[in-house]
CSV table of C-alpha atoms in Angstrom, one decimal:
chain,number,residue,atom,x,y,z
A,1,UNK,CA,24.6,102.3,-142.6
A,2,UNK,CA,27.6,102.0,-140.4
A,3,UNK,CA,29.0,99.6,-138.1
A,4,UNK,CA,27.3,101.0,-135.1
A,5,UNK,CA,24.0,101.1,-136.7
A,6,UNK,CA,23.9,98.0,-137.9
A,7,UNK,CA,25.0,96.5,-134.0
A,8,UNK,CA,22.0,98.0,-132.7
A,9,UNK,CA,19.3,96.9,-135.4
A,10,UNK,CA,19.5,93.0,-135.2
A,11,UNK,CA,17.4,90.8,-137.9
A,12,UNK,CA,16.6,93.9,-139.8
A,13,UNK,CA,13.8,91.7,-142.3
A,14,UNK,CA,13.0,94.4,-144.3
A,15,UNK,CA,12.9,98.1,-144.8
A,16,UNK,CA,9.3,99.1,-145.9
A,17,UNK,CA,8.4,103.7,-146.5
A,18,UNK,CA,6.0,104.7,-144.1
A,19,UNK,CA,3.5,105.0,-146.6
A,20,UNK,CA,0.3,102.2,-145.3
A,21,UNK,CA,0.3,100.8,-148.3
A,22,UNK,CA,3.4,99.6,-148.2
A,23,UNK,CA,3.3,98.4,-144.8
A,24,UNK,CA,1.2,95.2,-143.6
A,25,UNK,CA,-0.7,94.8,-140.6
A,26,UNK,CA,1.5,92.8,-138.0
A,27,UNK,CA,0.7,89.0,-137.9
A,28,UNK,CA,1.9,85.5,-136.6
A,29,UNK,CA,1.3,83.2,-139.3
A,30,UNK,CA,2.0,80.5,-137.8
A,31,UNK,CA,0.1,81.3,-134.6
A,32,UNK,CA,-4.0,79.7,-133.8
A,33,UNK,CA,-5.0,82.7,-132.1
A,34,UNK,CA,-4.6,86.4,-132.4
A,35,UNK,CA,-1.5,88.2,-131.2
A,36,UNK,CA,-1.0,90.9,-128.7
A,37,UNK,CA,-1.0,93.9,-130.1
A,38,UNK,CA,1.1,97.0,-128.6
A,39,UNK,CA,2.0,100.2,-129.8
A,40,UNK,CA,5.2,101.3,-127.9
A,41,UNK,CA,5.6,104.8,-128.1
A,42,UNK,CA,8.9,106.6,-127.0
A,43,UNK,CA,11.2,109.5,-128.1
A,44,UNK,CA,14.4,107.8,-128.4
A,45,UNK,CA,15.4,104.3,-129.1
A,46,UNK,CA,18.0,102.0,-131.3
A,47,UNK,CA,20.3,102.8,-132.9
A,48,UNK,CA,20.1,105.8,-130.6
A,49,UNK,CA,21.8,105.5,-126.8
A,50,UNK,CA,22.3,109.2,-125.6
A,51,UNK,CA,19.1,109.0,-123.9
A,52,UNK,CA,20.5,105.9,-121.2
A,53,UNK,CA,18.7,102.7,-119.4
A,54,UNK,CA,15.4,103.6,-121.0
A,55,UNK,CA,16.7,102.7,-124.5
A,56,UNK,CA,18.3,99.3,-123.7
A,57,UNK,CA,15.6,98.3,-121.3
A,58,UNK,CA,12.5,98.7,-123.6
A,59,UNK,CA,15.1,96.8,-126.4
A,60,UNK,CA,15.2,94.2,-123.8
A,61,UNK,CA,12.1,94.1,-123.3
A,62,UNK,CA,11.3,94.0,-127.0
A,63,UNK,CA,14.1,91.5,-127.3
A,64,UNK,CA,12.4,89.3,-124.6
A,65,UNK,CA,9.2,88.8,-125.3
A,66,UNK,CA,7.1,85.6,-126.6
A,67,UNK,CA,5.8,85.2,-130.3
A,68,UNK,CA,2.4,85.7,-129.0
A,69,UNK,CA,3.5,89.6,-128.8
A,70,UNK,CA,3.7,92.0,-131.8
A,71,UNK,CA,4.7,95.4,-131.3
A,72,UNK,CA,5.1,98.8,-132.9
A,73,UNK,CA,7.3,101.1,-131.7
A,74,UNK,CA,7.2,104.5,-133.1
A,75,UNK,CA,9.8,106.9,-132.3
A,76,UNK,CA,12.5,109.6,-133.4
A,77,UNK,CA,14.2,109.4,-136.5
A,78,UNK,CA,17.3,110.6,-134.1
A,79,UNK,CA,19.3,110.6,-131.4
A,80,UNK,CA,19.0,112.9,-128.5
A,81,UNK,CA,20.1,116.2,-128.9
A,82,UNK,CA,21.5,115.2,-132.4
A,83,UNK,CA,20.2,117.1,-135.5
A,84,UNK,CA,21.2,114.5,-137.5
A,85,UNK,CA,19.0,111.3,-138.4
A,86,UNK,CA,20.1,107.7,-138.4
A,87,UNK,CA,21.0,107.1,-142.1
A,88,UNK,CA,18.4,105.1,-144.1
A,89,UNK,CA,16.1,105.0,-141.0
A,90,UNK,CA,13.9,108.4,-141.1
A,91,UNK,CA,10.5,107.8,-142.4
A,92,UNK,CA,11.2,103.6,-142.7
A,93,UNK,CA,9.8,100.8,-140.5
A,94,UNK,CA,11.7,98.2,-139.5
A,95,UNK,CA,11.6,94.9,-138.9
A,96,UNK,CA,13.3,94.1,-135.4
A,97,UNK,CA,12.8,90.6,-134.6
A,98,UNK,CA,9.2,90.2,-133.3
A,99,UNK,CA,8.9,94.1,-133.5
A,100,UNK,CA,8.4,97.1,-136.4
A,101,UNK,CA,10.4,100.2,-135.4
A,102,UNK,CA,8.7,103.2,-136.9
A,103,UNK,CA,11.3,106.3,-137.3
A,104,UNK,CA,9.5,109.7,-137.2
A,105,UNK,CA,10.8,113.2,-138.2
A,106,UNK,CA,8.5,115.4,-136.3
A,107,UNK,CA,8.9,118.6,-137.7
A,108,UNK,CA,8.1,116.6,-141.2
A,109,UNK,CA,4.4,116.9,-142.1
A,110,UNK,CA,4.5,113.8,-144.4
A,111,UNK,CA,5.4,111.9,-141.6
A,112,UNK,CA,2.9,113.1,-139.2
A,113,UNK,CA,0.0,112.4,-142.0
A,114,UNK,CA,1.4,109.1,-142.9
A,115,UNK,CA,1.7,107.8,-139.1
A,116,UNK,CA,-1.4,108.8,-138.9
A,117,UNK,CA,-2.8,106.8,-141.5
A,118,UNK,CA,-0.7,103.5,-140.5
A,119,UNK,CA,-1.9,103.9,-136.6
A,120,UNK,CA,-5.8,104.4,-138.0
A,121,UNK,CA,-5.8,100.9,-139.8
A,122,UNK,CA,-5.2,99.2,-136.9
A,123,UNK,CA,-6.6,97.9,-133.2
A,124,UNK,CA,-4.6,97.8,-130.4
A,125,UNK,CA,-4.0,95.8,-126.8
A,126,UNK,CA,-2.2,98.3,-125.8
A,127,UNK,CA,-0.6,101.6,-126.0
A,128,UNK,CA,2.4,102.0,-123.9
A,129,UNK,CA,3.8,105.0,-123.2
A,130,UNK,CA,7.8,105.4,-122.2
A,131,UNK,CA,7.1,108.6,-120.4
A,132,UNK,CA,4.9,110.9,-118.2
A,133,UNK,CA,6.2,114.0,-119.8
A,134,UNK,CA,7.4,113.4,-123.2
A,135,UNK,CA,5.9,115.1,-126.6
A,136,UNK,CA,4.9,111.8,-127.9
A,137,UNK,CA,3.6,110.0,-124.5
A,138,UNK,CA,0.7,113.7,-124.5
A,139,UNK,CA,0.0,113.1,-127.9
A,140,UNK,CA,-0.7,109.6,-127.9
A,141,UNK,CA,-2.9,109.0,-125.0
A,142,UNK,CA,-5.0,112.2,-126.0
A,143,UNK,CA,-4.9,109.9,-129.9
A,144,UNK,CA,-6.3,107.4,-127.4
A,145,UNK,CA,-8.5,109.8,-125.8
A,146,UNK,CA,-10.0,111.2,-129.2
A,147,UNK,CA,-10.9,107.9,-130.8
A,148,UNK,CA,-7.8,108.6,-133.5
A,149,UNK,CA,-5.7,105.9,-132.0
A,150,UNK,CA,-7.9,102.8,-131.3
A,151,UNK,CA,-5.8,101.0,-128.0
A,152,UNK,CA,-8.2,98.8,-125.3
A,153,UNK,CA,-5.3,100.0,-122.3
A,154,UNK,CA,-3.1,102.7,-121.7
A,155,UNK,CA,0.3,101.5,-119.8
A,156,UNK,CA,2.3,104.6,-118.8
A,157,UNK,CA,6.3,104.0,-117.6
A,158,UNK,CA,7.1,107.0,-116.1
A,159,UNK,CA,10.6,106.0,-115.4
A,160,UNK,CA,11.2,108.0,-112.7
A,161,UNK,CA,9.7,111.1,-113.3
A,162,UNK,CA,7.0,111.1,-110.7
A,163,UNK,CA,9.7,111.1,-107.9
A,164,UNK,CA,9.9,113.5,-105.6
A,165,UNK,CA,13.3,114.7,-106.7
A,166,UNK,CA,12.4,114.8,-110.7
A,167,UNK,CA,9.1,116.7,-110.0
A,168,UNK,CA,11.6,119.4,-108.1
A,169,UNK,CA,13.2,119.8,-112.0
A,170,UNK,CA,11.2,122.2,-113.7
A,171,UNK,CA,8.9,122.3,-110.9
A,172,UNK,CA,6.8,125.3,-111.5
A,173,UNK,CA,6.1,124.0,-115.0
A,174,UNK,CA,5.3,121.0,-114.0
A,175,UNK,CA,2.8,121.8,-111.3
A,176,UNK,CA,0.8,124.0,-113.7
A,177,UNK,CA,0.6,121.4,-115.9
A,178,UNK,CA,-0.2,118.5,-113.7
A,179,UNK,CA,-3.9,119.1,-113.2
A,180,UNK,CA,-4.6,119.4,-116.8
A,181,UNK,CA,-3.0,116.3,-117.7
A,182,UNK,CA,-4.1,114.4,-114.3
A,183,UNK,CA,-7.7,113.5,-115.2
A,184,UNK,CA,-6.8,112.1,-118.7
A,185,UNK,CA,-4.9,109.0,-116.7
A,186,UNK,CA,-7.6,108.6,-114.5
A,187,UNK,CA,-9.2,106.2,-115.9
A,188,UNK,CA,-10.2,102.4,-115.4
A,189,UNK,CA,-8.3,101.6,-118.6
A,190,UNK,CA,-5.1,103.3,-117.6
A,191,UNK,CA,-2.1,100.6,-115.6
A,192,UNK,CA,1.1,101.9,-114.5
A,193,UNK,CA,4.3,100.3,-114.8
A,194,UNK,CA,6.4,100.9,-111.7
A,195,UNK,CA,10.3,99.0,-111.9
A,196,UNK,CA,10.3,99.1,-107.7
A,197,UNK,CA,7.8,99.4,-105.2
A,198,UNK,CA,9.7,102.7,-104.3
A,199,UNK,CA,8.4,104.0,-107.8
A,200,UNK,CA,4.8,102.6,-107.3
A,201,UNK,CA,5.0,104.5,-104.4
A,202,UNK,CA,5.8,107.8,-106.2
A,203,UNK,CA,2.8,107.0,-108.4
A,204,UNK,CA,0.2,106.5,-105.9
A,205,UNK,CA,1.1,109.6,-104.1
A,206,UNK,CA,0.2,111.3,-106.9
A,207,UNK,CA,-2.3,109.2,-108.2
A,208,UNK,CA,-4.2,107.3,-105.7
A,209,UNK,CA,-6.6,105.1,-107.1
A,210,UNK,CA,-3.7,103.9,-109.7
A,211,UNK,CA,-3.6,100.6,-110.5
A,212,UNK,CA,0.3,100.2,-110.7
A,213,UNK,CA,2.4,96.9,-112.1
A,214,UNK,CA,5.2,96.7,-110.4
A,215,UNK,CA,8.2,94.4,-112.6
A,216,UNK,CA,12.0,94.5,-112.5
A,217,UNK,CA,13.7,95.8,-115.5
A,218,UNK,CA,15.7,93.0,-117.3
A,219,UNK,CA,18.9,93.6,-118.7
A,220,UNK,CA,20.7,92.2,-121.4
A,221,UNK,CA,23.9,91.1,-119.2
A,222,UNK,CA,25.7,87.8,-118.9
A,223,UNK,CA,25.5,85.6,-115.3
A,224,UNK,CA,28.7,86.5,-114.8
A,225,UNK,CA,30.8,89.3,-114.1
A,226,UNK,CA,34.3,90.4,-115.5
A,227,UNK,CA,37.0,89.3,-113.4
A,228,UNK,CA,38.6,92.7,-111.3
A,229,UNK,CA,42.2,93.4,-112.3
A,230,UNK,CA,44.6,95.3,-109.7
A,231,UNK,CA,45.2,98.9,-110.3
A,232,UNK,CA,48.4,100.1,-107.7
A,233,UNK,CA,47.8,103.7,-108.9
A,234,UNK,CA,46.1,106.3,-107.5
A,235,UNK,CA,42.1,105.6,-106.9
A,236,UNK,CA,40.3,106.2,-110.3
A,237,UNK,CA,36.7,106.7,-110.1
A,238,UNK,CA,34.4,107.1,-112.9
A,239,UNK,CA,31.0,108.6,-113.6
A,240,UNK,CA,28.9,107.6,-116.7
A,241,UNK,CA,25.9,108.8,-117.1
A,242,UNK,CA,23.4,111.7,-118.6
A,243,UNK,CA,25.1,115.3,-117.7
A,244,UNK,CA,22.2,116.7,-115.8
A,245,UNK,CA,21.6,118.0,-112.2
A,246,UNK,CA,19.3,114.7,-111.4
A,247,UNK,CA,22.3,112.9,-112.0
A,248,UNK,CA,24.3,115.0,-109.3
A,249,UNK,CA,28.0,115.2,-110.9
A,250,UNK,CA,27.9,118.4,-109.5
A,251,UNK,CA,28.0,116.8,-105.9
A,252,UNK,CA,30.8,114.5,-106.8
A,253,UNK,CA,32.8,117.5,-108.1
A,254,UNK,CA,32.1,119.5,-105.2
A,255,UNK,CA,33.2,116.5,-102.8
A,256,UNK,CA,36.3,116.2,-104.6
A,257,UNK,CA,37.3,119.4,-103.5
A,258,UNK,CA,37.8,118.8,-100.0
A,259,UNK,CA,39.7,115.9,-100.2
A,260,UNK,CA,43.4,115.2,-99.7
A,261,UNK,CA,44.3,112.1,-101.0
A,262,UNK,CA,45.4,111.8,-104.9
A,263,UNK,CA,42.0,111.1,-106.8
A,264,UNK,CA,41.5,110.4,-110.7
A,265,UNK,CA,38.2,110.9,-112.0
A,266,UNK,CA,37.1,110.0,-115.7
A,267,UNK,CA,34.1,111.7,-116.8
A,268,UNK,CA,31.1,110.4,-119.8
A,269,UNK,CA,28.5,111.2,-120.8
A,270,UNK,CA,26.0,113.5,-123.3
A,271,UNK,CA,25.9,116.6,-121.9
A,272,UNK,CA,22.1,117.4,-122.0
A,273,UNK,CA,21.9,120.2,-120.0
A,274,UNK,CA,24.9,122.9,-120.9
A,275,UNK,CA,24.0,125.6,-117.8
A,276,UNK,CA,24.5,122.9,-115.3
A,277,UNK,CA,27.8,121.6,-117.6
A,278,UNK,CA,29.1,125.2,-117.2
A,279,UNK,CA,28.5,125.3,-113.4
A,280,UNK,CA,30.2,121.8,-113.7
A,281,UNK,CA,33.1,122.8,-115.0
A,282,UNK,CA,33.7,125.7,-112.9
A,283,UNK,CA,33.9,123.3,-110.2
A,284,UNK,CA,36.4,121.1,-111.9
A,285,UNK,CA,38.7,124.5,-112.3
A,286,UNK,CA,38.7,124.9,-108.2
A,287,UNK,CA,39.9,121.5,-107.0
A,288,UNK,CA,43.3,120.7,-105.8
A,289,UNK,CA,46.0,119.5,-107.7
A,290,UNK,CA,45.9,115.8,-105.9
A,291,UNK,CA,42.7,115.7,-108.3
A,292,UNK,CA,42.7,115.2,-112.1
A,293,UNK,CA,39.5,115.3,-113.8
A,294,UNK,CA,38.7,114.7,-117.7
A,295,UNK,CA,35.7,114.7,-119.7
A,296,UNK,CA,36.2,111.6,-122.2
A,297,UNK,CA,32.9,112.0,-124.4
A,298,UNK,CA,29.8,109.7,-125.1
A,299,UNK,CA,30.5,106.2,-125.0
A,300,UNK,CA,28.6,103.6,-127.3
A,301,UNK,CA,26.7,100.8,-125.2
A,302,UNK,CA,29.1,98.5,-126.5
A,303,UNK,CA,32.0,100.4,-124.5
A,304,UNK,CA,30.5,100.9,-121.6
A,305,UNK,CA,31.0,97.4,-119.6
A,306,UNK,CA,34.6,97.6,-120.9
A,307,UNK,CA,35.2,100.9,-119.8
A,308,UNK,CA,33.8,100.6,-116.2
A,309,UNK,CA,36.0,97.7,-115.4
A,310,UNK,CA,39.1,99.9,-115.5
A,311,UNK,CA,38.3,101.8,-112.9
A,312,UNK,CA,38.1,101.1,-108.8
A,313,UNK,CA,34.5,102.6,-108.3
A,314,UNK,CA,31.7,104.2,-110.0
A,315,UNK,CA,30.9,107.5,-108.0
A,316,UNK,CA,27.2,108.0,-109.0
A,317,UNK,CA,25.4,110.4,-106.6
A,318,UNK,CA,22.0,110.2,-108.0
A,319,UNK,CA,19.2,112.0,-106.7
A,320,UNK,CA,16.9,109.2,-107.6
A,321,UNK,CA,16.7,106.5,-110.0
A,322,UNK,CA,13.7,104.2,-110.9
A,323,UNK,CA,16.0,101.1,-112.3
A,324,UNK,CA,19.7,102.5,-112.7
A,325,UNK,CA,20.5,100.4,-115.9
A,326,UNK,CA,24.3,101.6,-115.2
A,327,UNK,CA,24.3,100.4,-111.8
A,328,UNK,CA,24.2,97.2,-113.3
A,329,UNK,CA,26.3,97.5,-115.8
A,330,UNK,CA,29.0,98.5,-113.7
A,331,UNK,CA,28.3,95.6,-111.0
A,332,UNK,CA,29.0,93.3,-113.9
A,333,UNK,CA,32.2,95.3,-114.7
A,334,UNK,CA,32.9,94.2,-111.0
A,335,UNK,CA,33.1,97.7,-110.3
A,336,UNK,CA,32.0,98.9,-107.1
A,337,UNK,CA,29.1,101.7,-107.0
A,338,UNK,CA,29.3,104.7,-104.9
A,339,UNK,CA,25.7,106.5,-104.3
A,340,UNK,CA,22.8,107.2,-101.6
A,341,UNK,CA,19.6,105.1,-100.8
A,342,UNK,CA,17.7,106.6,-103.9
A,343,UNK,CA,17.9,103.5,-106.7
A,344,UNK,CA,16.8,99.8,-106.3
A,345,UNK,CA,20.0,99.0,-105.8
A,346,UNK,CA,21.0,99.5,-102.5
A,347,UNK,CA,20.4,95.8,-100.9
A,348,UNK,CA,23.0,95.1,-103.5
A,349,UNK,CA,25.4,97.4,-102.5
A,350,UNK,CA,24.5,96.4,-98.9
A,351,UNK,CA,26.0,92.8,-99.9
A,352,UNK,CA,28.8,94.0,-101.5
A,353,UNK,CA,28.1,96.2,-104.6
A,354,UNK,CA,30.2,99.5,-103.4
A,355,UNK,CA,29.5,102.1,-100.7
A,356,UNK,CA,26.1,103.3,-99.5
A,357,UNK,CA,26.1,107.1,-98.5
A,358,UNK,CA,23.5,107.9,-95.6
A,359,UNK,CA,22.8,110.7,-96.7
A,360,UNK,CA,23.0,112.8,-100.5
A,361,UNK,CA,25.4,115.5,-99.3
A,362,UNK,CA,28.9,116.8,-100.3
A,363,UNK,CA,30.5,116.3,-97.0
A,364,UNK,CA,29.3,113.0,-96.7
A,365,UNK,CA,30.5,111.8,-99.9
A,366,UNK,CA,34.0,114.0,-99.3
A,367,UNK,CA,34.5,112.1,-96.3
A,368,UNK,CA,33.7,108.4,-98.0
A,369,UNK,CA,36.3,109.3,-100.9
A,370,UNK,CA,39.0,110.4,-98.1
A,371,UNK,CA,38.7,107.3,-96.9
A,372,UNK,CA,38.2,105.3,-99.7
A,373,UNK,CA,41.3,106.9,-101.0
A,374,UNK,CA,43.7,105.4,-98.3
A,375,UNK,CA,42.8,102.0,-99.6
A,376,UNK,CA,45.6,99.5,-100.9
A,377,UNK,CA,45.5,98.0,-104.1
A,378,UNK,CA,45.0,94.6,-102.7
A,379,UNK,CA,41.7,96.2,-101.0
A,380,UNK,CA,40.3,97.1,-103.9
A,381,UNK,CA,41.1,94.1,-105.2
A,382,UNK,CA,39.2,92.3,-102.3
A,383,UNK,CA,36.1,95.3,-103.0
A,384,UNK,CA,36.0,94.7,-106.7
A,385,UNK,CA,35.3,90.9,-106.3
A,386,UNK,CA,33.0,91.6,-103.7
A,387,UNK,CA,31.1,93.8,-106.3
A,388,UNK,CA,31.0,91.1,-108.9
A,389,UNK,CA,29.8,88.6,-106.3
A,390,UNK,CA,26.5,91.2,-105.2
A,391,UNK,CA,26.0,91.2,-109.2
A,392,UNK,CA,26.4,87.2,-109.6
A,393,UNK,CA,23.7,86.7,-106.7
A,394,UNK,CA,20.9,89.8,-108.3
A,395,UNK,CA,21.6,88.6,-111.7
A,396,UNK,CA,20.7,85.0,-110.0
A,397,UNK,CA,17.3,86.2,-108.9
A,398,UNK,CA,16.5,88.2,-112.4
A,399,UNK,CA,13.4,85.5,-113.7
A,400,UNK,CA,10.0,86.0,-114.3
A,401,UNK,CA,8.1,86.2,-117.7
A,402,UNK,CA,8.2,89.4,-119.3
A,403,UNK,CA,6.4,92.9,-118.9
A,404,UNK,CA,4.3,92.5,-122.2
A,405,UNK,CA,3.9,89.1,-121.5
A,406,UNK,CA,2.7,89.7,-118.0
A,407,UNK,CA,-0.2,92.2,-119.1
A,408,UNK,CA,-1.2,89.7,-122.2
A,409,UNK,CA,-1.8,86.7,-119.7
A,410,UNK,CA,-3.3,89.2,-117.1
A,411,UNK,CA,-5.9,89.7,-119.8
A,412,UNK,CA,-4.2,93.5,-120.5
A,413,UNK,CA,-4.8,94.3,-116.6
């Protein structure tokens, strides 16, 4: 296992096959009364990062949670859009502090039988599900559903997805399939984990009798922020994230081409979506010379805090986002963010976090870069530590006992 694997897997205990036999029911020894029993079912997670926020925050919220909590996490045996598994990890749970991280190849029939056989031996609190959509959210609750998987509550995190601009993505599919899959969440046993009120919302219009949990998503950042350093170059802007049309690099690129003043913009990211890359790059081909714009690869989690604080702005125009795990990230880089009123972010960047767009439109951002390139260096300067002081006072306010923790003293809802 290499050096990057080994950074996102800490206190690896033990490495047991997948085989039940080999593989004890979770317990707290040294616990009076029973733990709180979750099976935590997403499609990617650690060592993996490709996939963004969702990875780190369940981590976190792994990471965070009391002794009275043992999870299972079941997942892929890979990153996404990698064909390559982790080494050592496919077909292995793993020990991850108060968590077992089960790695699943899914076009491997052994695995399927023998996941099977692990998830039959055992009772659950509850199931959560990282997903509305995914493969392995569907298959779960239906387990549920079919008395295959035995889980008291379902908690479904559909991290965005029910929003109004990620239902627009693949809409036609989606609404066909919506019904069918509707009545097997409506149930009394079914909670909803919403990170905002914006995204309880989303989840009420679509389900209205919901009964929706609403807790911020904690991150795994120090108090306080880098300290800004003084760039007298040209403005250099940055985007990190996901390449896909949700994301809305498109808009940045197409704003870039109508202004005037000399702009650098880094680009990162897994490109997930190659159409929309190739429309991306097109626009990249028409913009004026006063604009140089690079595609710099995937960067590790590691990088990314490091990265972001050599730059004078993060340009994110999102069309919606139900935490924003890089907005943070790049608050704590003391790097200002650039995007609309779509994330939870934006009393932040009211305070000082960067530059709220009215509205999500090329000629609105266009005209905020135009400006925002006339700036001195001894403005950014001042912007920059006014970025790092909106991050100081959220990061201030993040308390409160954790998600799993929340729902065990709740009595699972």
């Amino acid at each position: 296992m290499n050096d990057t694997h080994r950074r996102h897997l800490p206190d690896i205990a033990a490495q047991d096959r997948l085989a039940p036999q080999n593989e004890p029911e979770i317990s707290r020894s040294s616990s009076s009364t029973l733990p709180f029993r979750v099976l935590l079912v997403c499609e990617y997670f650690e060592p993996g990062f490709r996939a963004g926020g969702p990875i780190r925050s369940i981590a976190n919220m792994i990471d965070s949670s009391s002794d009275a909590v043992d999870v299972l996490v079941v997942t892929r045996d890979r990153d996404l859009g990698s064909a390559e598994p982790y080494p050592g990890l496919s077909g292995r749970i793993v020990r991850r502090r108060n968590a077992q991280v089960c790695y699943v190849d899914s076009r491997r029939l052994r695995h399927w039988w023998l996941l099977v056989k692990t998830l039959t031996r055992r009772r659950f609190d509850l199931l959560y599900v990282n997903s509305f959509w995914a493969p392995s959210s569907l298959l779960s609750v239906l387990g549920v559903r079919t008395g295959l998987i035995r889980a008291r509550r379902i908690l479904v995190a559909p991290r965005g997805e029910l929003a109004a601009s990620a239902l627009d993505c693949k809409s036609t599919k989606k609404s066909l399939f919506l019904p069918l899959w509707r009545p097997f969440l409506r149930r009394r046993d079914v909670l909803w984990h919403a990170t905002c009120e914006a995204e309880a919302e989303a989840v009420r219009r679509i389900f209205r009798e919901a009964h929706v949990h609403v807790s911020r998503t904690k991150v795994a950042l120090p108090p306080e922020p880098l300290p800004p350093t003084l760039n007298d170059g040209p403005l250099r802007l940055v985007f990190i994230s996901r390449i896909h049309p949700i994301k809305g690099l498109d808009i940045a690129l197409a704003a870039l081409e109508q202004v005037t003043g000399r702009i650098v913009l880094d680009i990162y990211g897994p490109i997930e979506d190659r159409a929309y890359w190739a429309v991306c790059q097109d626009l990249i081909r028409r913009l004026p010379r006063s604009v140089t714009v690079s595609y710099r690869g995937v960067l590790a989690p590691d990088q990314v805090r490091t990265a972001l604080a050599g730059y004078d702005a993060f340009v994110f125009p999102t069309k919606g986002e139900n935490f924003g795990h890089i907005i943070a990230e790049s608050l704590s880089a003391s790097c200002p963010v650039i995007c609309a009123d779509r994330t939870p972010w934006t009393p932040v960047i009211q305070a000082g976090g960067g530059e709220l767009l009215n509205d999500l439109d090329v000629q609105t951002l266009a005209r905020h870069l135009d400006v925002l390139a006339t700036a001195t260096p001894e403005q950014w300067l001042h912007k920059r530590r006014a970025a790092g002081d909106a991050y100081r006072g959220w990061r201030a306010g993040d308390t409160g006992a954790n998600l799993l923790d929340q729902i065990r003293l709740a009595g699972g809802g």
